[in-house]
Amino acid sequence: MTVGIIGCGAIANIITDFVMEGKLGVDLKFFYDWDRERAKNLASKTKGKVAPNVNDMLDQVDLVIEAASPQAVVELIPQIINRGKDVIIMSVGALIDRNFKNHLETMALENKSRIYTPSGAIVGLDGIKAASMGKITKISLITRKPPKSLGISVDEEKTLYEGKASAAVRKFPKNMNVAATLSIACNKEADVKIIADPNVNHNIHEIQIVGDFGEFKTTTQNMSCATNPKTSVLAAYSVIKLLKSLNEYSRIGT
Ligand SMILES: NC(=O)c1ccc[n+]([C@@H]2O[C@H](COP(=O)([O-])OP(=O)(O)OC[C@H]3O[C@@H](n4cnc5c(N)ncnc54)[C@H](O)[C@@H]3O)[C@@H](O)[C@H]2O)c1
């Protein structure tokens, strides 16, 4: 499978390191970033190519990974799907806009392409998807991050946001992909609380879901990527696992 990547930052770096170990069955060949130096850096590691723009890679790839920004999803993903290529979307916040998500899905159906959104920085998505087959009465997320990770400086715990997921994504587009993933997975807007906490060193996500299946809670205590404190290592690992599973003939989990 020949793959291109949009966005050559923290997540792309981790993916590239795994691909170079040769265990994913993936030929990561094209790198696009509006910061060309970043694209060059990753391309040189893999003997891949810098794509001057996204269109230039589309004749030669089977799948494109977006690891850039919600803006990149809005501006670039439609043309990729229109060419019948599969996509993996990391900036899931862009998909909380139902009209846009429906538009992409209609195009994917027409062009026989697939849209994958990895579980990212949270756990329990398999159970949440299964639970969504019944009735969900409550879905909530409490995200607690070091202030630096939220781009602020405070001496004591501070609640920055309390409300619905869609507004959280609009207010914190670089930090709230998890709220979007959660809401999309169970087809119900999550209640979200975002806390800046100078006493924690990790990005922590607590999820509670209640429905006719019963109830569960999960807590993820994530290590941040070395080059981007907003991004959790687990998010990068979730794409890597997804890439690996695309070549597998047997699957476990929903
Ligand atoms: N789904 C999840 O749980 C999850 C978790 C962490 C991060 N993310 C998201 O994944 C994306 C990548 O994360 P990261 O930590 O690697 O980010 P990063 O900031 O380290 O790297 C992003 C790169 O993309 C480039 N870029 C941004 N917009 C672009 C555009 N429109 N066209 C071309 N290049 C563009 C930037 O120059 C940068 O090099 C972000 O949107 C982030 O919010 C999702």
mmCIF file of C-alpha atoms and ligand atoms in Angstrom:
data_model
loop_
_atom_site.group_PDB
_atom_site.id
_atom_site.type_symbol
_atom_site.label_atom_id
_atom_site.label_comp_id
_atom_site.label_asym_id
_atom_site.label_seq_id
_atom_site.Cartn_x
_atom_site.Cartn_y
_atom_site.Cartn_z
ATOM 1 C CA MET A 1 0.000 0.000 0.000
ATOM 2 C CA THR A 2 1.485 3.372 -1.040
ATOM 3 C CA VAL A 3 0.755 6.167 1.386
ATOM 4 C CA GLY A 4 1.117 9.946 1.459
ATOM 5 C CA ILE A 5 0.954 12.162 4.495
ATOM 6 C CA ILE A 6 -0.290 15.720 4.976
ATOM 7 C CA GLY A 7 1.349 17.441 7.933
ATOM 8 C CA CYS A 8 4.869 16.511 8.945
ATOM 9 C CA GLY A 9 4.806 17.323 12.661
ATOM 10 C CA ALA A 10 4.689 15.272 15.872
ATOM 11 C CA ILE A 11 2.317 12.503 14.716
ATOM 12 C CA ALA A 12 3.937 12.158 11.277
ATOM 13 C CA ASN A 13 7.373 11.809 12.879
ATOM 14 C CA ILE A 14 6.253 8.886 15.053
ATOM 15 C CA ILE A 15 4.471 7.203 12.126
ATOM 16 C CA THR A 16 7.584 7.604 9.959
ATOM 17 C CA ASP A 17 9.799 5.982 12.605
ATOM 18 C CA PHE A 18 7.473 2.947 12.733
ATOM 19 C CA VAL A 19 7.210 2.667 8.964
ATOM 20 C CA MET A 20 11.004 2.675 8.727
ATOM 21 C CA GLU A 21 11.117 -0.386 10.976
ATOM 22 C CA GLY A 22 9.339 -2.121 8.090
ATOM 23 C CA LYS A 23 6.653 -3.829 10.167
ATOM 24 C CA LEU A 24 3.559 -2.079 8.820
ATOM 25 C CA GLY A 25 3.523 -3.260 5.217
ATOM 26 C CA VAL A 26 3.231 0.357 4.147
ATOM 27 C CA ASP A 27 5.287 2.357 1.666
ATOM 28 C CA LEU A 28 5.165 5.883 3.090
ATOM 29 C CA LYS A 29 6.272 7.728 0.002
ATOM 30 C CA PHE A 30 4.905 11.284 -0.199
ATOM 31 C CA PHE A 31 5.197 14.095 2.315
ATOM 32 C CA TYR A 32 3.300 17.373 2.148
ATOM 33 C CA ASP A 33 3.515 20.243 4.612
ATOM 34 C CA TRP A 34 3.233 23.961 4.046
ATOM 35 C CA ASP A 35 6.468 24.076 6.038
ATOM 36 C CA ARG A 36 8.544 22.481 3.276
ATOM 37 C CA GLU A 37 11.561 21.894 5.529
ATOM 38 C CA ARG A 38 9.481 19.564 7.695
ATOM 39 C CA ALA A 39 8.368 17.594 4.653
ATOM 40 C CA LYS A 40 11.964 17.434 3.409
ATOM 41 C CA ASN A 41 13.190 16.178 6.754
ATOM 42 C CA LEU A 42 10.780 13.210 6.817
ATOM 43 C CA ALA A 43 11.179 12.466 3.111
ATOM 44 C CA SER A 44 14.941 12.231 3.533
ATOM 45 C CA LYS A 45 14.527 9.750 6.393
ATOM 46 C CA THR A 46 12.457 7.363 4.274
ATOM 47 C CA LYS A 47 13.893 8.084 0.808
ATOM 48 C CA GLY A 48 10.426 9.410 0.023
ATOM 49 C CA LYS A 49 9.395 12.485 -1.946
ATOM 50 C CA VAL A 50 8.288 15.971 -0.993
ATOM 51 C CA ALA A 51 4.960 16.721 -2.669
ATOM 52 C CA PRO A 52 4.772 20.401 -3.727
ATOM 53 C CA ASN A 53 1.008 20.104 -3.314
ATOM 54 C CA VAL A 54 -1.478 17.382 -2.478
ATOM 55 C CA ASN A 55 -2.652 16.860 -6.061
ATOM 56 C CA ASP A 56 0.867 15.865 -7.079
ATOM 57 C CA MET A 57 0.775 12.715 -4.965
ATOM 58 C CA LEU A 58 -2.729 11.520 -5.787
ATOM 59 C CA ASP A 59 -1.926 9.509 -8.934
ATOM 60 C CA GLN A 60 0.489 7.363 -6.992
ATOM 61 C CA VAL A 61 -1.044 6.740 -3.561
ATOM 62 C CA ASP A 62 -3.701 4.365 -2.243
ATOM 63 C CA LEU A 63 -4.227 6.248 0.992
ATOM 64 C CA VAL A 64 -3.490 9.680 2.459
ATOM 65 C CA ILE A 65 -3.005 10.337 6.169
ATOM 66 C CA GLU A 66 -4.051 13.787 7.369
ATOM 67 C CA ALA A 67 -1.983 14.784 10.431
ATOM 68 C CA ALA A 68 -2.058 18.547 9.966
ATOM 69 C CA SER A 69 -5.028 20.652 11.105
ATOM 70 C CA PRO A 70 -8.835 20.934 10.852
ATOM 71 C CA GLN A 71 -8.274 23.496 8.089
ATOM 72 C CA ALA A 72 -6.325 20.907 6.097
ATOM 73 C CA VAL A 73 -9.254 18.488 6.452
ATOM 74 C CA VAL A 74 -11.719 21.050 5.109
ATOM 75 C CA GLU A 75 -9.474 22.263 2.284
ATOM 76 C CA LEU A 76 -7.725 19.086 1.155
ATOM 77 C CA ILE A 77 -9.664 15.951 2.078
ATOM 78 C CA PRO A 78 -12.593 16.474 -0.384
ATOM 79 C CA GLN A 79 -10.281 16.453 -3.431
ATOM 80 C CA ILE A 80 -8.558 13.280 -2.191
ATOM 81 C CA ILE A 81 -11.838 11.426 -1.718
ATOM 82 C CA ASN A 82 -13.013 12.706 -5.100
ATOM 83 C CA ARG A 83 -10.065 10.885 -6.650
ATOM 84 C CA GLY A 84 -11.218 7.630 -5.025
ATOM 85 C CA LYS A 85 -8.389 7.472 -2.485
ATOM 86 C CA ASP A 86 -8.762 6.338 1.121
ATOM 87 C CA VAL A 87 -8.059 8.803 3.932
ATOM 88 C CA ILE A 88 -7.122 8.655 7.589
ATOM 89 C CA ILE A 89 -8.205 11.791 9.432
ATOM 90 C CA MET A 90 -6.464 12.821 12.665
ATOM 91 C CA SER A 91 -7.914 16.343 12.995
ATOM 92 C CA VAL A 92 -11.276 14.836 13.886
ATOM 93 C CA GLY A 93 -12.602 18.152 15.181
ATOM 94 C CA ALA A 94 -13.338 19.107 11.564
ATOM 95 C CA LEU A 95 -15.886 16.264 11.394
ATOM 96 C CA ILE A 96 -18.056 17.549 14.242
ATOM 97 C CA ASP A 97 -19.740 19.707 11.592
ATOM 98 C CA ARG A 98 -22.416 17.197 10.559
ATOM 99 C CA ASN A 99 -23.024 18.780 7.149
ATOM 100 C CA PHE A 100 -19.342 18.560 6.257
ATOM 101 C CA LYS A 101 -19.070 14.987 7.544
ATOM 102 C CA ASN A 102 -22.172 13.939 5.572
ATOM 103 C CA HIS A 103 -20.739 15.618 2.472
ATOM 104 C CA LEU A 104 -17.475 13.659 2.790
ATOM 105 C CA GLU A 105 -19.353 10.401 3.372
ATOM 106 C CA THR A 106 -21.534 10.932 0.297
ATOM 107 C CA MET A 107 -18.414 11.602 -1.797
ATOM 108 C CA ALA A 108 -16.721 8.513 -0.345
ATOM 109 C CA LEU A 109 -19.723 6.372 -1.303
ATOM 110 C CA GLU A 110 -19.742 7.769 -4.844
ATOM 111 C CA ASN A 111 -15.986 7.335 -5.303
ATOM 112 C CA LYS A 112 -15.592 4.026 -3.430
ATOM 113 C CA SER A 113 -13.119 5.446 -0.952
ATOM 114 C CA ARG A 114 -12.899 4.910 2.796
ATOM 115 C CA ILE A 115 -12.669 7.461 5.575
ATOM 116 C CA TYR A 116 -10.898 6.227 8.712
ATOM 117 C CA THR A 117 -10.759 8.132 12.004
ATOM 118 C CA PRO A 118 -8.484 6.412 14.540
ATOM 119 C CA SER A 119 -9.376 6.272 18.237
ATOM 120 C CA GLY A 120 -6.691 8.896 18.897
ATOM 121 C CA ALA A 121 -5.872 9.870 22.459
ATOM 122 C CA ILE A 122 -8.728 8.052 24.231
ATOM 123 C CA VAL A 123 -9.551 4.502 25.212
ATOM 124 C CA GLY A 124 -12.869 2.669 25.316
ATOM 125 C CA LEU A 125 -14.024 3.565 21.813
ATOM 126 C CA ASP A 126 -14.785 -0.095 21.067
ATOM 127 C CA GLY A 127 -17.208 -0.210 24.041
ATOM 128 C CA ILE A 128 -18.690 3.175 23.183
ATOM 129 C CA LYS A 129 -19.409 2.074 19.612
ATOM 130 C CA ALA A 130 -21.000 -1.128 20.861
ATOM 131 C CA ALA A 131 -23.038 0.797 23.450
ATOM 132 C CA SER A 132 -24.291 3.140 20.719
ATOM 133 C CA MET A 133 -26.259 0.242 19.225
ATOM 134 C CA GLY A 134 -28.581 0.681 22.227
ATOM 135 C CA LYS A 135 -29.732 3.840 23.996
ATOM 136 C CA ILE A 136 -27.084 6.141 25.495
ATOM 137 C CA THR A 137 -28.384 8.454 28.215
ATOM 138 C CA LYS A 138 -25.134 10.123 29.267
ATOM 139 C CA ILE A 139 -21.741 10.670 27.685
ATOM 140 C CA SER A 140 -19.221 12.962 29.356
ATOM 141 C CA LEU A 141 -15.557 13.850 29.056
ATOM 142 C CA ILE A 142 -13.338 15.596 31.565
ATOM 143 C CA THR A 143 -10.020 16.630 30.039
ATOM 144 C CA ARG A 144 -7.282 17.732 32.413
ATOM 145 C CA LYS A 145 -4.065 19.050 30.910
ATOM 146 C CA PRO A 146 -0.921 20.829 32.061
ATOM 147 C CA PRO A 147 -1.486 24.573 31.394
ATOM 148 C CA LYS A 148 1.411 24.594 28.881
ATOM 149 C CA SER A 149 -0.422 22.024 26.826
ATOM 150 C CA LEU A 150 -3.411 24.408 26.655
ATOM 151 C CA GLY A 151 -1.177 27.348 25.784
ATOM 152 C CA ILE A 152 -1.686 29.202 29.092
ATOM 153 C CA SER A 153 0.054 29.711 32.430
ATOM 154 C CA VAL A 154 -1.860 29.359 35.758
ATOM 155 C CA ASP A 155 -0.699 28.589 39.318
ATOM 156 C CA GLU A 156 -3.772 26.644 40.352
ATOM 157 C CA GLU A 157 -6.405 24.398 38.766
ATOM 158 C CA LYS A 158 -8.726 26.337 36.463
ATOM 159 C CA THR A 159 -11.820 25.178 34.561
ATOM 160 C CA LEU A 160 -11.535 26.688 31.102
ATOM 161 C CA TYR A 161 -14.704 25.277 29.583
ATOM 162 C CA GLU A 162 -17.871 23.438 30.514
ATOM 163 C CA GLY A 163 -20.484 22.668 27.878
ATOM 164 C CA LYS A 164 -21.215 20.691 24.739
ATOM 165 C CA ALA A 165 -18.555 19.039 22.575
ATOM 166 C CA SER A 166 -19.135 21.065 19.403
ATOM 167 C CA ALA A 167 -18.496 24.388 21.161
ATOM 168 C CA ALA A 168 -15.463 22.862 22.920
ATOM 169 C CA VAL A 169 -14.018 21.867 19.539
ATOM 170 C CA ARG A 170 -14.599 25.365 18.162
ATOM 171 C CA LYS A 171 -12.942 26.960 21.211
ATOM 172 C CA PHE A 172 -10.006 24.542 21.491
ATOM 173 C CA PRO A 173 -9.547 23.098 17.994
ATOM 174 C CA LYS A 174 -6.048 21.760 18.725
ATOM 175 C CA ASN A 175 -6.976 20.123 22.021
ATOM 176 C CA MET A 176 -10.461 18.739 21.580
ATOM 177 C CA ASN A 177 -10.227 16.065 18.882
ATOM 178 C CA VAL A 178 -11.132 13.594 21.623
ATOM 179 C CA ALA A 179 -14.478 15.335 22.262
ATOM 180 C CA ALA A 180 -15.256 15.084 18.551
ATOM 181 C CA THR A 181 -14.210 11.426 18.312
ATOM 182 C CA LEU A 182 -16.359 10.547 21.308
ATOM 183 C CA SER A 183 -19.442 12.409 20.051
ATOM 184 C CA ILE A 184 -19.168 10.964 16.540
ATOM 185 C CA ALA A 185 -18.646 7.419 17.863
ATOM 186 C CA CYS A 186 -21.851 7.428 19.890
ATOM 187 C CA ASN A 187 -23.823 9.826 17.692
ATOM 188 C CA LYS A 188 -24.552 12.046 20.683
ATOM 189 C CA GLU A 189 -22.839 15.261 21.739
ATOM 190 C CA ALA A 190 -20.656 14.671 24.771
ATOM 191 C CA ASP A 191 -20.751 16.994 27.804
ATOM 192 C CA VAL A 192 -17.228 18.348 28.110
ATOM 193 C CA LYS A 193 -15.184 19.948 30.874
ATOM 194 C CA ILE A 194 -11.642 21.217 30.209
ATOM 195 C CA ILE A 195 -9.347 21.856 33.157
ATOM 196 C CA ALA A 196 -5.883 23.426 33.142
ATOM 197 C CA ASP A 197 -4.075 21.803 36.069
ATOM 198 C CA PRO A 198 -0.517 22.789 37.010
ATOM 199 C CA ASN A 199 -0.300 19.687 39.221
ATOM 200 C CA VAL A 200 -0.440 17.172 36.357
ATOM 201 C CA ASN A 201 2.251 16.196 33.892
ATOM 202 C CA HIS A 202 0.038 14.241 31.520
ATOM 203 C CA ASN A 203 -2.957 14.878 29.265
ATOM 204 C CA ILE A 204 -5.733 13.065 31.153
ATOM 205 C CA HIS A 205 -9.113 12.138 29.657
ATOM 206 C CA GLU A 206 -11.923 10.719 31.838
ATOM 207 C CA ILE A 207 -14.938 9.377 29.999
ATOM 208 C CA GLN A 208 -18.229 8.281 31.519
ATOM 209 C CA ILE A 209 -20.951 6.637 29.486
ATOM 210 C CA VAL A 210 -24.345 5.447 30.707
ATOM 211 C CA GLY A 211 -26.949 3.627 28.649
ATOM 212 C CA ASP A 212 -29.287 0.668 28.502
ATOM 213 C CA PHE A 213 -26.176 -1.589 28.425
ATOM 214 C CA GLY A 214 -25.074 -0.358 31.867
ATOM 215 C CA GLU A 215 -22.258 2.081 32.536
ATOM 216 C CA PHE A 216 -18.502 2.411 32.255
ATOM 217 C CA LYS A 217 -15.751 4.893 32.996
ATOM 218 C CA THR A 218 -12.307 5.108 31.476
ATOM 219 C CA THR A 219 -9.280 7.206 32.345
ATOM 220 C CA THR A 220 -6.409 7.747 29.941
ATOM 221 C CA GLN A 221 -3.222 9.262 31.333
ATOM 222 C CA ASN A 222 -1.235 10.138 28.246
ATOM 223 C CA MET A 223 2.396 10.934 27.615
ATOM 224 C CA SER A 224 2.758 13.942 25.324
ATOM 225 C CA CYS A 225 4.768 13.837 22.110
ATOM 226 C CA ALA A 226 8.254 15.250 22.588
ATOM 227 C CA THR A 227 7.771 17.879 19.876
ATOM 228 C CA ASN A 228 4.152 18.855 20.630
ATOM 229 C CA PRO A 229 2.797 18.902 24.222
ATOM 230 C CA LYS A 230 -0.800 19.161 22.926
ATOM 231 C CA THR A 231 -0.538 15.780 21.225
ATOM 232 C CA SER A 232 -0.528 12.426 23.021
ATOM 233 C CA VAL A 233 1.733 9.577 21.960
ATOM 234 C CA LEU A 234 -1.291 7.248 22.071
ATOM 235 C CA ALA A 235 -2.893 9.259 19.230
ATOM 236 C CA ALA A 236 0.085 8.504 16.987
ATOM 237 C CA TYR A 237 0.057 4.850 18.043
ATOM 238 C CA SER A 238 -3.652 4.643 17.137
ATOM 239 C CA VAL A 239 -2.885 5.568 13.496
ATOM 240 C CA ILE A 240 -0.008 3.108 13.416
ATOM 241 C CA LYS A 241 -2.253 0.311 14.679
ATOM 242 C CA LEU A 242 -4.918 1.287 12.159
ATOM 243 C CA LEU A 243 -2.373 1.181 9.300
ATOM 244 C CA LYS A 244 -1.223 -2.231 10.487
ATOM 245 C CA SER A 245 -4.786 -3.548 10.726
ATOM 246 C CA LEU A 246 -5.515 -2.536 7.114
ATOM 247 C CA ASN A 247 -3.164 -5.367 6.101
ATOM 248 C CA GLU A 248 -4.552 -7.917 8.556
ATOM 249 C CA TYR A 249 -7.096 -10.611 7.713
ATOM 250 C CA SER A 250 -8.454 -11.034 11.210
ATOM 251 C CA ARG A 251 -9.645 -8.283 13.536
ATOM 252 C CA ILE A 252 -10.440 -8.043 17.210
ATOM 253 C CA GLY A 253 -12.667 -5.377 18.743
ATOM 254 C CA THR A 254 -15.494 -3.423 17.140
HETATM 255 N N1 LIG B 1 -7.532 12.410 17.018
HETATM 256 C C1 LIG B 1 -6.820 12.681 18.103
HETATM 257 O O1 LIG B 1 -7.059 12.172 19.203
HETATM 258 C C2 LIG B 1 -5.666 13.630 17.973
HETATM 259 C C3 LIG B 1 -4.681 13.666 18.951
HETATM 260 C C4 LIG B 1 -3.628 14.526 18.793
HETATM 261 C C5 LIG B 1 -3.568 15.406 17.704
HETATM 262 N N2 LIG B 1 -4.571 15.370 16.796
HETATM 263 C C6 LIG B 1 -4.562 16.306 15.651
HETATM 264 O O2 LIG B 1 -3.710 15.793 14.631
HETATM 265 C C7 LIG B 1 -3.136 16.887 13.904
HETATM 266 C C8 LIG B 1 -1.621 16.722 13.843
HETATM 267 O O3 LIG B 1 -1.101 16.720 15.160
HETATM 268 P P1 LIG B 1 0.465 16.949 15.404
HETATM 269 O O4 LIG B 1 0.689 16.904 16.874
HETATM 270 O O5 LIG B 1 1.265 16.092 14.513
HETATM 271 O O6 LIG B 1 0.597 18.499 14.943
HETATM 272 P P2 LIG B 1 1.925 19.327 14.673
HETATM 273 O O7 LIG B 1 1.547 20.751 14.937
HETATM 274 O O8 LIG B 1 3.083 18.771 15.397
HETATM 275 O O9 LIG B 1 2.162 19.128 13.107
HETATM 276 C C9 LIG B 1 1.218 19.551 12.149
HETATM 277 C C10 LIG B 1 1.952 19.865 10.853
HETATM 278 O O10 LIG B 1 0.970 20.098 9.850
HETATM 279 C C11 LIG B 1 1.332 21.265 9.097
HETATM 280 N N3 LIG B 1 0.068 21.849 8.613
HETATM 281 C C12 LIG B 1 -0.949 22.327 9.341
HETATM 282 N N4 LIG B 1 -1.954 22.721 8.558
HETATM 283 C C13 LIG B 1 -1.564 22.474 7.272
HETATM 284 C C14 LIG B 1 -2.171 22.663 6.010
HETATM 285 N N5 LIG B 1 -3.409 23.183 5.891
HETATM 286 N N6 LIG B 1 -1.488 22.320 4.899
HETATM 287 C C15 LIG B 1 -0.231 21.788 5.015
HETATM 288 N N7 LIG B 1 0.388 21.575 6.189
HETATM 289 C C16 LIG B 1 -0.268 21.920 7.312
HETATM 290 C C17 LIG B 1 2.103 22.143 10.050
HETATM 291 O O11 LIG B 1 3.009 22.984 9.354
HETATM 292 C C18 LIG B 1 2.829 21.104 10.927
HETATM 293 O O12 LIG B 1 4.116 20.778 10.420
HETATM 294 C C19 LIG B 1 -3.579 18.178 14.618
HETATM 295 O O13 LIG B 1 -4.696 18.747 13.968
HETATM 296 C C20 LIG B 1 -3.992 17.692 15.979
HETATM 297 O O14 LIG B 1 -4.980 18.517 16.594
HETATM 298 C C21 LIG B 1 -5.593 14.502 16.890
#
